[in-house]
Coordinates of C-alpha atoms in Angstrom, one line a residue:
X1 CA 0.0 0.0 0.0
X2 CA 1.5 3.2 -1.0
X3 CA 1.6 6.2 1.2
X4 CA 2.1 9.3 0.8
X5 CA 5.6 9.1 2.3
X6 CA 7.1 6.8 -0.4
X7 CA 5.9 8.8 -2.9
X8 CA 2.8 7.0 -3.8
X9 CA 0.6 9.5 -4.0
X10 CA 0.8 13.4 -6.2
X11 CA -0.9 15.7 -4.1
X12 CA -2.1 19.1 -6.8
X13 CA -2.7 22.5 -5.1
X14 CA -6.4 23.0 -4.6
X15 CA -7.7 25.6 -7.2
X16 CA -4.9 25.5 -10.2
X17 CA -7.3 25.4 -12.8
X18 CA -9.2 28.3 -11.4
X19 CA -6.2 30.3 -10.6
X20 CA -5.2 29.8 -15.0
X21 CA -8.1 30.7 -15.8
X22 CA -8.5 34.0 -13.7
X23 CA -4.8 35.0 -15.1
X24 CA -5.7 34.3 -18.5
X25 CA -8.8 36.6 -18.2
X26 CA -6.8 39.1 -16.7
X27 CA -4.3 39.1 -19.9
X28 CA -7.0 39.3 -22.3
X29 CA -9.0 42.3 -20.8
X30 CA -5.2 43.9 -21.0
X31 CA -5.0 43.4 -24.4
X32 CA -8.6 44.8 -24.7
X33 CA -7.9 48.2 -23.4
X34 CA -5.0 48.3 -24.9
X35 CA -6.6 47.7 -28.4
X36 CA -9.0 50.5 -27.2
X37 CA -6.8 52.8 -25.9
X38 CA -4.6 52.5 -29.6
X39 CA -7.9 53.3 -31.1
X40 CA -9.1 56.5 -29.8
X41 CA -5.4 57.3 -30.3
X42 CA -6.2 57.2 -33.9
X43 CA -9.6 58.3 -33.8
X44 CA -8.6 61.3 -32.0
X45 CA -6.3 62.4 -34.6
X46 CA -8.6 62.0 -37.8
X47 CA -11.7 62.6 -36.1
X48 CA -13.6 66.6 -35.2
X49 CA -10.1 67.6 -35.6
X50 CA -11.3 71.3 -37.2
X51 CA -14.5 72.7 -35.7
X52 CA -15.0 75.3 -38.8
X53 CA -14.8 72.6 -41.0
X54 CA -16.8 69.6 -40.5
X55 CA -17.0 66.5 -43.0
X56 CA -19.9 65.0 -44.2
X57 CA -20.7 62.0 -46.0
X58 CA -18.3 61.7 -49.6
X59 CA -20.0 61.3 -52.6
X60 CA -17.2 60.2 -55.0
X61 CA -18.1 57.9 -57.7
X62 CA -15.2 56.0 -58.1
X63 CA -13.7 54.3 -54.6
X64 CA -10.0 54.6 -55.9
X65 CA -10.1 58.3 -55.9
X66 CA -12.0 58.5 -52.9
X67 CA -9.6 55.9 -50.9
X68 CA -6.9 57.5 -52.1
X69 CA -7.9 61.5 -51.2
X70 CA -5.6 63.4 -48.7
X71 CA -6.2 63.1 -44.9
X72 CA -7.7 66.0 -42.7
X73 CA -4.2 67.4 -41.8
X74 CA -4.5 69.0 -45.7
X75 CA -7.2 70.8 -45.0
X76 CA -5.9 72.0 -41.7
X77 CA -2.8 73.3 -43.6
X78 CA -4.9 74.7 -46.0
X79 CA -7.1 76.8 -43.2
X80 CA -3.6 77.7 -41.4
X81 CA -2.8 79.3 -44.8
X82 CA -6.0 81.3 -45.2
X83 CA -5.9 82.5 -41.7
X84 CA -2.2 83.3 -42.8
X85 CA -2.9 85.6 -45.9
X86 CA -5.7 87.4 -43.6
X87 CA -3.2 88.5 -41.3
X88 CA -0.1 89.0 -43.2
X89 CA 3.4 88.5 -41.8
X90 CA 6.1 90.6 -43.8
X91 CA 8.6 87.6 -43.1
X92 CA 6.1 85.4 -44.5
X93 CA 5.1 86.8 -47.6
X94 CA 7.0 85.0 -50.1
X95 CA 5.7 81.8 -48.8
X96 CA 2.6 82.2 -48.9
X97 CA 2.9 83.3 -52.7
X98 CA 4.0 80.1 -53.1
X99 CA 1.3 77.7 -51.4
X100 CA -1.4 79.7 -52.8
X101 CA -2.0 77.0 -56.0
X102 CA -1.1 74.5 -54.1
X103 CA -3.9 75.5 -51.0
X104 CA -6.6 76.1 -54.4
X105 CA -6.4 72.6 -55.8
X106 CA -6.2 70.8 -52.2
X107 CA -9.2 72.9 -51.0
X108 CA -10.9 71.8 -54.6
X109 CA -9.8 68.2 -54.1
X110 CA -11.3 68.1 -50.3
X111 CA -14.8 69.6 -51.6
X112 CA -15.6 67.0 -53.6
X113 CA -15.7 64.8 -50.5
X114 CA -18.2 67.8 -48.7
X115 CA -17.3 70.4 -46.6
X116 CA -19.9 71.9 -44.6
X117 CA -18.9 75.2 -43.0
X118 CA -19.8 76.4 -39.6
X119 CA -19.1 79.4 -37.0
X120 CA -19.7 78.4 -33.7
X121 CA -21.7 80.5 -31.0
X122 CA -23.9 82.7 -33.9
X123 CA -27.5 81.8 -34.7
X124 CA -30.3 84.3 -36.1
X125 CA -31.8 84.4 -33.0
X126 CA -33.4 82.3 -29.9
X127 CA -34.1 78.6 -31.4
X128 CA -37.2 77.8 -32.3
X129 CA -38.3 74.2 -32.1
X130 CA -41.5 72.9 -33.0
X131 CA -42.9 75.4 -34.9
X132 CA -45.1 74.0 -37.6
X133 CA -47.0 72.5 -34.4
X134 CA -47.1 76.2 -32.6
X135 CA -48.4 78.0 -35.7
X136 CA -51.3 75.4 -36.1
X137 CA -52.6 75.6 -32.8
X138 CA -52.3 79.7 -33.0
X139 CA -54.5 79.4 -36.6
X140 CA -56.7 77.5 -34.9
X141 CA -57.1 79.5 -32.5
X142 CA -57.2 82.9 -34.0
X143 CA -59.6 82.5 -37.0
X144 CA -59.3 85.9 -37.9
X145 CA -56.3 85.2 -39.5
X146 CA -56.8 82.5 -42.2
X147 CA -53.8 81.0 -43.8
X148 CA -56.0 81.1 -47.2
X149 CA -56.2 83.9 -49.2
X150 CA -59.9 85.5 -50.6
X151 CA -58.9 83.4 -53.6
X152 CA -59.2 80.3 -51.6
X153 CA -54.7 80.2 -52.5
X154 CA -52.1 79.7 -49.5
X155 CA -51.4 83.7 -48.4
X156 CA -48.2 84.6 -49.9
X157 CA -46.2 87.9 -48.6
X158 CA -44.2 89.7 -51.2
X159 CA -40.9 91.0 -48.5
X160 CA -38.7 93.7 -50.4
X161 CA -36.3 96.5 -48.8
X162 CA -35.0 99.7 -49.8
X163 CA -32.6 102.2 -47.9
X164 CA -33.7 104.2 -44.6
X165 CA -32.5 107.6 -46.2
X166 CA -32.6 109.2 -49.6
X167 CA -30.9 107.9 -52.5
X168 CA -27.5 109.9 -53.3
X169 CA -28.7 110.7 -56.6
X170 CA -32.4 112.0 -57.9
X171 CA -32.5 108.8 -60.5
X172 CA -31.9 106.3 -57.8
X173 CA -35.3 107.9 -55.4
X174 CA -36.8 107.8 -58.7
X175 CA -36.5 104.2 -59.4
X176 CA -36.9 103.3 -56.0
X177 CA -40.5 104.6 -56.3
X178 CA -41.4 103.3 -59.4
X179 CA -40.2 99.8 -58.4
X180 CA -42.3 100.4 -55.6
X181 CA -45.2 100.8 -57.6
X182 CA -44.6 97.9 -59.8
X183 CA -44.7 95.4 -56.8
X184 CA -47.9 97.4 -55.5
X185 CA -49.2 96.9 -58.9
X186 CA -49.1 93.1 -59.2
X187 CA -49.6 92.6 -55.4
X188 CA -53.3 94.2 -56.2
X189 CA -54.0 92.2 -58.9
X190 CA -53.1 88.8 -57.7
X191 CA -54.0 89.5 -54.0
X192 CA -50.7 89.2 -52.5
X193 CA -49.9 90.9 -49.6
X194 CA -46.6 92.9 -49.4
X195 CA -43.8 94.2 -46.6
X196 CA -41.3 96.9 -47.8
X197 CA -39.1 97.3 -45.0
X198 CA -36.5 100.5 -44.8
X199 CA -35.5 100.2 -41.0
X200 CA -32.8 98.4 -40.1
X201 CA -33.8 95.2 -38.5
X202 CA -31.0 93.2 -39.0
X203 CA -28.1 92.1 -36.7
X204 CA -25.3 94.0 -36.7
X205 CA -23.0 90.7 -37.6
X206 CA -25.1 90.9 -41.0
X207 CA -24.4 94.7 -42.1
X208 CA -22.1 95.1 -45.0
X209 CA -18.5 95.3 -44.4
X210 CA -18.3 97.8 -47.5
X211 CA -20.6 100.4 -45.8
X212 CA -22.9 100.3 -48.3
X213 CA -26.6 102.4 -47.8
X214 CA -28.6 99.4 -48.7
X215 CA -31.5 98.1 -46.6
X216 CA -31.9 94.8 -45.6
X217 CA -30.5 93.1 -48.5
X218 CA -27.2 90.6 -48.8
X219 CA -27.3 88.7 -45.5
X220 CA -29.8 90.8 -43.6
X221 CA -32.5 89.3 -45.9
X222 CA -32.1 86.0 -43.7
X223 CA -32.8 87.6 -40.3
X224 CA -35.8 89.7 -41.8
X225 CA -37.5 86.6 -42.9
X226 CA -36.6 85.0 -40.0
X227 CA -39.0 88.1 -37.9
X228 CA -41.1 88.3 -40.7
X229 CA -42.0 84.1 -40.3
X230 CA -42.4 84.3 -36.6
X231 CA -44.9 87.4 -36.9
X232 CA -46.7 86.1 -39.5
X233 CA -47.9 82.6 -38.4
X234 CA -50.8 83.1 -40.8
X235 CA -48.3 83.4 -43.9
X236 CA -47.7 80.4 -45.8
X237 CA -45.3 82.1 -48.3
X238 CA -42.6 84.5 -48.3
X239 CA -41.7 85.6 -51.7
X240 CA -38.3 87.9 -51.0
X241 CA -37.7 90.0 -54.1
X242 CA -34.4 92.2 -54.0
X243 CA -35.0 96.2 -54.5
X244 CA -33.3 96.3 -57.7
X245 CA -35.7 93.9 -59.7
X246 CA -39.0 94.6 -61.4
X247 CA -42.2 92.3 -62.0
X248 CA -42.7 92.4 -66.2
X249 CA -45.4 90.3 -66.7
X250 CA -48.4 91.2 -64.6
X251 CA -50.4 88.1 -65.8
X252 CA -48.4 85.3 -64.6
X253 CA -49.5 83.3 -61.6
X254 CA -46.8 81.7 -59.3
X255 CA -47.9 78.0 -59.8
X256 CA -48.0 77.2 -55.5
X257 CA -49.9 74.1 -56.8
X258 CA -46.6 72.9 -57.9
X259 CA -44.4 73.1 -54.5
X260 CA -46.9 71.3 -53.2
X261 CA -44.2 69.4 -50.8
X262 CA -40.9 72.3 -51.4
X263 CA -40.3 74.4 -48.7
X264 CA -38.0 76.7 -50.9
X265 CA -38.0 77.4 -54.6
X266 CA -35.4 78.9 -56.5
X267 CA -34.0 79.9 -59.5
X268 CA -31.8 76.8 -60.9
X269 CA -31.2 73.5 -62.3
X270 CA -29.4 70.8 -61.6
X271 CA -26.5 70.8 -64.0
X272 CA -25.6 74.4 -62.9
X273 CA -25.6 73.4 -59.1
X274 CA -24.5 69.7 -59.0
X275 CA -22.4 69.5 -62.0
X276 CA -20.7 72.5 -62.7
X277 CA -21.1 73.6 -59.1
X278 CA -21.6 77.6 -60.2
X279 CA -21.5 80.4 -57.8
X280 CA -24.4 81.7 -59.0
X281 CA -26.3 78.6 -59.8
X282 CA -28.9 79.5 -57.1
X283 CA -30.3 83.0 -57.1
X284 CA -30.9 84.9 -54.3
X285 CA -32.7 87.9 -55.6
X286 CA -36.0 86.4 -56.2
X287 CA -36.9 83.4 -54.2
X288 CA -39.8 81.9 -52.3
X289 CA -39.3 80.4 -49.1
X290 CA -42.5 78.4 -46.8
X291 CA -43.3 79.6 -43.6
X292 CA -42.2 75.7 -41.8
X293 CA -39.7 75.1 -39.2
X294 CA -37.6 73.3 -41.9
X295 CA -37.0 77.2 -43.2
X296 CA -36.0 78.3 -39.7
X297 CA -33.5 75.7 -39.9
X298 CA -32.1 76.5 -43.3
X299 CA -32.0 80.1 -42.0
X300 CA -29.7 79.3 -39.0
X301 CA -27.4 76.8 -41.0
X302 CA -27.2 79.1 -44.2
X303 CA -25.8 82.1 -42.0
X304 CA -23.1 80.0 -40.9
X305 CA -20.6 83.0 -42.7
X306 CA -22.6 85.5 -42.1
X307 CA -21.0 87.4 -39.3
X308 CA -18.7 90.0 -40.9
X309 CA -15.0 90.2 -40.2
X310 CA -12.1 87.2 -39.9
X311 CA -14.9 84.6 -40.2
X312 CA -16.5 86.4 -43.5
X313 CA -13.2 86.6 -45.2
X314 CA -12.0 83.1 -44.4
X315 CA -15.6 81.7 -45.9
X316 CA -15.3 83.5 -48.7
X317 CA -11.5 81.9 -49.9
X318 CA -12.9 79.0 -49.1
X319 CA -15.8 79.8 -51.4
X320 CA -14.0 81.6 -54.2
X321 CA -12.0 78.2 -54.3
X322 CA -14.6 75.5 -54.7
X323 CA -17.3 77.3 -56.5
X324 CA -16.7 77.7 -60.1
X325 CA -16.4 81.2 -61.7
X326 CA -16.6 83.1 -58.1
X327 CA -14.4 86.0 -58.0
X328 CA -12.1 86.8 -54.5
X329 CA -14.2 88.5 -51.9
X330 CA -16.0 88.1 -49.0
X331 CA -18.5 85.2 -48.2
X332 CA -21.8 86.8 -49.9
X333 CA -24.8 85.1 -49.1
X334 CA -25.7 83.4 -52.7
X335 CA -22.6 81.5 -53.2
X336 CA -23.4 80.2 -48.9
X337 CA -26.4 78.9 -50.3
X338 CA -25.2 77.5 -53.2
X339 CA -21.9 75.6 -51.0
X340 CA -24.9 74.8 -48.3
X341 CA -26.9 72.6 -50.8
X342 CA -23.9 70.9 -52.3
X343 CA -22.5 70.1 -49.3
X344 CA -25.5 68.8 -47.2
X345 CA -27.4 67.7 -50.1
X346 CA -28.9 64.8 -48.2
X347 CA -30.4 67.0 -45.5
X348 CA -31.8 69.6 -47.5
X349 CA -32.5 69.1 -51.7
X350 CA -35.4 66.8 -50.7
X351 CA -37.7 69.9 -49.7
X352 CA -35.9 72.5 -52.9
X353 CA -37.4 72.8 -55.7
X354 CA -35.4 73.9 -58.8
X355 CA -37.4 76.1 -61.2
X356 CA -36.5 76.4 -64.1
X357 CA -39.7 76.6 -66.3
X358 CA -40.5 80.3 -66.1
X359 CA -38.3 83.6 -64.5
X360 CA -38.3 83.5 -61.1
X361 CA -35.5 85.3 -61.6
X362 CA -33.9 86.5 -65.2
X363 CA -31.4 88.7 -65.3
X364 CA -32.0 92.1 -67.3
X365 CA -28.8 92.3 -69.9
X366 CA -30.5 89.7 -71.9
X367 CA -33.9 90.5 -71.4
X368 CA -34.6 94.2 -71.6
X369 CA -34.0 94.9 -75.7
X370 CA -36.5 91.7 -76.3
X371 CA -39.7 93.5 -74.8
X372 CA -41.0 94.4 -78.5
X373 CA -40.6 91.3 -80.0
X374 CA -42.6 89.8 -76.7
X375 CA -45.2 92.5 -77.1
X376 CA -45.5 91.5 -81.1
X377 CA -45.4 87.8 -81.3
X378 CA -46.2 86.7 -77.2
X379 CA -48.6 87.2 -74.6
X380 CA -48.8 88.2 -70.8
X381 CA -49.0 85.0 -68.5
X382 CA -46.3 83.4 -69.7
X383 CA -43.3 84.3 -67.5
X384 CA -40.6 82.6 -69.8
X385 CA -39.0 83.8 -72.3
X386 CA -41.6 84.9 -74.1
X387 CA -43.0 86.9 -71.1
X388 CA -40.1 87.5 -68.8
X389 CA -41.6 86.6 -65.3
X390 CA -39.2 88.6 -63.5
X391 CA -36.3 91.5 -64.7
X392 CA -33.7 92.1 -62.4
X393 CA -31.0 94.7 -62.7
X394 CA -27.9 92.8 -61.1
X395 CA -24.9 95.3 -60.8
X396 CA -27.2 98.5 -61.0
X397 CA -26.8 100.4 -58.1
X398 CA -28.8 104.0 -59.0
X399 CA -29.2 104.2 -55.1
X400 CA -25.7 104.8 -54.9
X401 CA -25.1 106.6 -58.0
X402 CA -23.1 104.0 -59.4
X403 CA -23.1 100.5 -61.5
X404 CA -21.5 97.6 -61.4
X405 CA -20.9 94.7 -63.4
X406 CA -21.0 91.3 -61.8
X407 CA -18.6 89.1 -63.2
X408 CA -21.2 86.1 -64.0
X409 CA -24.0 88.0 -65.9
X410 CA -26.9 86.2 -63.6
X411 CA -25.2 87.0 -60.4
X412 CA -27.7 88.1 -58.2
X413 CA -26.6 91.4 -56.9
X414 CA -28.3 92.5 -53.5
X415 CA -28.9 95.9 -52.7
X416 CA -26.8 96.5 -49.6
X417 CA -24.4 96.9 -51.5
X418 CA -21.9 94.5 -49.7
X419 CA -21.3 90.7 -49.9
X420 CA -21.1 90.5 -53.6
X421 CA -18.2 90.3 -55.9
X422 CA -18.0 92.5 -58.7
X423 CA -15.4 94.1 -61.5
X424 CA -15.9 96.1 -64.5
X425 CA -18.6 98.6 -64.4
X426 CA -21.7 99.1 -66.6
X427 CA -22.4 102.3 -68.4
X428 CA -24.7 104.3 -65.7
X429 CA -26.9 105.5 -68.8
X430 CA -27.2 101.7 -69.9
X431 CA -28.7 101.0 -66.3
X432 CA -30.7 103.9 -66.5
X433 CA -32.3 103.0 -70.3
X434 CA -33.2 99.4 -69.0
X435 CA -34.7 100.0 -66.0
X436 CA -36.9 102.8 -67.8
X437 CA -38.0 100.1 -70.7
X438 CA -38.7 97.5 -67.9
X439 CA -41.0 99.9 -65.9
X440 CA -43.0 101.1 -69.0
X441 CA -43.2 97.4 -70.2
X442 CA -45.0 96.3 -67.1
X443 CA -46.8 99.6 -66.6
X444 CA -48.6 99.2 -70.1
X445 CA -50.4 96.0 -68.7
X446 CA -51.7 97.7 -65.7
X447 CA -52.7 101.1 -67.9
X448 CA -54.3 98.2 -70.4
X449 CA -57.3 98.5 -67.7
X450 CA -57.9 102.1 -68.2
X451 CA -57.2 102.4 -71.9
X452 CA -54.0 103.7 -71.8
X453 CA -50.1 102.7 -73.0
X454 CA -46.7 104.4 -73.1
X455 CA -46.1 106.0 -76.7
X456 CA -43.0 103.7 -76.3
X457 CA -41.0 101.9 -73.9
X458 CA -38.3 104.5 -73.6
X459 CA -40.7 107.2 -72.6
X460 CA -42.9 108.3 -69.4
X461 CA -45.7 110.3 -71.6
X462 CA -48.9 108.0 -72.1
X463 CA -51.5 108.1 -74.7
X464 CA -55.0 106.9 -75.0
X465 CA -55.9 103.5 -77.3
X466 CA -59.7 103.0 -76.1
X467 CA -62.3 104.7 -74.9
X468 CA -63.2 102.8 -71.2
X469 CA -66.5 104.6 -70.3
X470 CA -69.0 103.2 -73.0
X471 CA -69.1 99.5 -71.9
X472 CA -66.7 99.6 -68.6
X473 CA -67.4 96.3 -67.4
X474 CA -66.9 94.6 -70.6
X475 CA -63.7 96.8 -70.9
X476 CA -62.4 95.3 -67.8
X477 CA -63.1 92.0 -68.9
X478 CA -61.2 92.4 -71.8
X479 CA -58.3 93.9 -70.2
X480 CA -58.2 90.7 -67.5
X481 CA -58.2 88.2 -70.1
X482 CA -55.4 90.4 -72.1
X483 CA -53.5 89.1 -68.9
X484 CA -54.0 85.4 -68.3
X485 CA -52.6 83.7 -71.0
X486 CA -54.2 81.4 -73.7
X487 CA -55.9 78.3 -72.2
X488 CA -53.2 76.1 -72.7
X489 CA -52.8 73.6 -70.4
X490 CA -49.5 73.6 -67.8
X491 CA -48.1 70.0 -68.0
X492 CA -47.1 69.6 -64.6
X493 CA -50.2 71.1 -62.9
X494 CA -51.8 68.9 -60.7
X495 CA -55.6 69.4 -62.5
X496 CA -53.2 68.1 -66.0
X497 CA -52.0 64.9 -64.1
X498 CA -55.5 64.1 -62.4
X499 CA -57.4 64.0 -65.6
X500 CA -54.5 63.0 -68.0
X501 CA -55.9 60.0 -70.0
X502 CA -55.5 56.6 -69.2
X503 CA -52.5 54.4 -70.2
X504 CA -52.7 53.4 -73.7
X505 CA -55.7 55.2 -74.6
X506 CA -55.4 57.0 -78.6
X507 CA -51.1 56.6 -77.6
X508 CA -49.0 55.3 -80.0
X509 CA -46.5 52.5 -78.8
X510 CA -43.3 54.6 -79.2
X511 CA -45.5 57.2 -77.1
X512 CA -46.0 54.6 -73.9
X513 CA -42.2 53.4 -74.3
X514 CA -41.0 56.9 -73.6
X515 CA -43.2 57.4 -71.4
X516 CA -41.9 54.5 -69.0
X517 CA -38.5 55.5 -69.5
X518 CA -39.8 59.1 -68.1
X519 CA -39.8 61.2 -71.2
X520 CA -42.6 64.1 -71.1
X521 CA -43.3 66.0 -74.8
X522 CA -43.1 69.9 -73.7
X523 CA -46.6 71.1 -74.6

């Protein structure tokens, strides 16, 4: 029998197999925060490294170029640059000559991965949450104030601005005036309501750096229809027209039917914004803009380089170098918009509507010596080119007793004065001619009613055509209908897509094949 004393029997510590087990546990969660501890290493230096500039979601096509695109130290070189040139060093002059190029294509390169620009601590105003909730509940209980117009139409409220003093030269009061009249005009006889503003409402971060005498134009537009939205809970459109632009055809309805959906319509299309990814792709002179907190939001985010000084100046060479034709200057609050939906497409193209059927916004150079031909050949009601919609006069500034010439011919100059890049001047006389054939070319469908007309387009004097007092009721008839164009029906009005005819009915077969691969015929 074997004892323990010859050897017999192995005694084995009590708990071994636990004790392994603990220590190999122990090693592993080691390891573990080790491995996490490398990571937010790494994390940390790729990650919110730049708070002005904050990446969003790339939107390369191909995977090579996108794998192999520069990491986010480039673009904090690039911004260590631009703050450079703003505050020049006389030691360090010669090298920043030299990384200018270099910074262009690098800042180029880095937008097509989306760069979304933002100042921190600067808003509009005291957030407003929850607002399309609030301005039911106050319709509801304030009937006075219904959000339809006598027409049975949402209410839509024409918002324009003009300078708090007189004009520095007679012609500028002048046109001032009769632009005032114009909107008055077509407000009347399409029962839109209308705000021309000449105070200065807006923050003093917004004013123009160039001391122009504008009124709320440029970037104080955004926090006027930011008041203008919260004190008009009844409004269900804000249509913001700049001071320099005149309504030309007195007929035309703004088809409201159609943004049914859109909480802002603009001036664009696609190609010009997404593809070629112009400055001026989106105007900003004549726009329309739903009273929703989805607009109070856009506001906010789209005066991200709004406030004047260092932050101003940066966003604009950032601007100037991603946008395509922009000249150097200070952020200016078109090309913002036009770098805001490029950049955060996702969050914001699903509720824009890109028009492009009619004027919203045309500019005048191209315009203004075709207003015979229209009145020969066309018809009020139109508002395309046969019937320009809308004429603005981009780079006239009578106010100031001077022009301008944008660089981009359908750059949408405000009239502050400030925020806008422009060279080269126009003649002061050529400003002056097209403004007068614009006003007259309007003005003879509202003096249609009372059986006058201009003797021509460059003159004030007015002559009669008809005698109004022998059947004035039927005169007036006559004159409305002289204003609403033919009954031709609009394609992508909702009444034309209710009652269009059922599929295959008198259509030819190539007809229905283009019509499943999405071609319409233009009526």
């Amino acid at each position: 029998m074997r004892t323990p004393a010859t050897g017999g029997w192995r005694l084995h510590p009590r708990g071994s197999s636990s004790s392994k087990l603990t220590r190999r546990i122990i090693s592993n969660v080691k390891i573990t925060l080790l491995c996490a501890f490398v990571t937010i290493l790494v994390l940390r230096g790729t990650v919110g490294v730049n708070r002005r500039l904050v990446y969003i979601a790339g939107t390369s096509d191909n995977p090579a170029a996108a794998a192999s695109t520069r990491p986010v130290d480039d673009i904090e070189r690039i911004l260590r640059e631009i703050r450079a040139d703003s505050d020049p060093d006389p030691d360090t002059d010669d090298d920043a000559a030299q990384t200018t190029s270099s910074s262009s294509a690098a800042t180029r390169e880095h937008y097509d991965r989306g760069a979304a620009w933002t100042t921190a601590n600067y808003s509009l105003g005291p957030r407003v949450t929850r607002w399309n909730a609030k301005r039911r509940r106050w319709l509801h209980q304030n009937p006075g104030f219904p959000y339809r117009d006598a027409r049975g139409g949402p209410r839509v409220l024409l918002v324009t601005a003009s300078p708090p003093g007189p004009c520095s030269s007679p012609a500028g009061d002048c046109f001032l005036l009769r632009a005032t009249k114009n909107r008055l005009d077509y407000c009347r006889l399409h029962g839109v309501e209308m705000v021309h503003v000449t105070a200065r409402l807006e923050d003093p971060e917004l004013s123009s750096s160039s001391g122009g005498t504008g009124g709320a134009g440029g970037w104080a537009k955004l926090a006027l229809l930011r008041r203008l939205m919260l004190a008009h809970p009844e409004v269900e459109w804000l249509w913001w027209l700049d001071a320099g632009a005149l309504v030309t055809d007195m007929g035309f309805e703004l088809p409201l039917a159609r943004y049914e959906g859109a909480h802002l319509v603009v001036r664009s299309d696609s190609y010009l914004l997404f593809q070629r990814r112009s400055w001026d792709a989106a105007s900003t002179a004549s726009f329309l803009l739903r009273n929703c907190q989805w607009s109070l939001d856009l506001l906010d985010a789209w005066a991200g380089m709004a406030p004047r000084g260092r932050a101003r100046d940066d966003a604009g060479k950032l601007l100037t170098a991603t946008l395509a034709g922009r000249p150097p200057g200070e952020a200016d609050d078109q090309s913002a918009l036009v770098h805001l939906l490029i950049t955060e497409k996702e969050r914001w193209m699903d509720r824009v509507y890109l028009e492009n059927q009619y004027y919203l916004h045309g500019v005048w150079t191209g315009l203004v010596g075709k207003f015979e031909e229209a009145m020969e050949k066309h018809h009020p009601g139109y508002g395309d080119d046969r019937w320009p919609f809308v004429t603005h006069f981009a780079g006239c500034k009578l106010c100031e007793g001077r022009s301008t010439r944008s660089r981009s011919a359908s750059a949408s100059a405000s009239d502050s004065g400030g925020g806008k890049n422009r060279s080269d001047e126009y003649p002061l006389e050529r400003c002056v001619s097209g403004m007068e054939r614009a006003f007259n070319f309007a003005d003879n469908q509202v003096l249609r009613l009372y059986g006058f007309r201009h003797e021509s387009l460059a003159s004030a004097e007015v002559r009669r055509v008809a005698n109004r007092s022998a059947n004035p009721l039927e005169a007036k008839e006559e004159s409305l209908a002289f204003l609403k164009k033919p009954n031709e029906p609009d394609p992508w009005s909702s009444d034309v897509r209710k009652n269009r005819k059922s599929k295959g009915e008198g259509d030819s077969v190539l007809a229905r094949i283009l019509k499943r691969l999405g071609w319409r015929s233009k009526i």
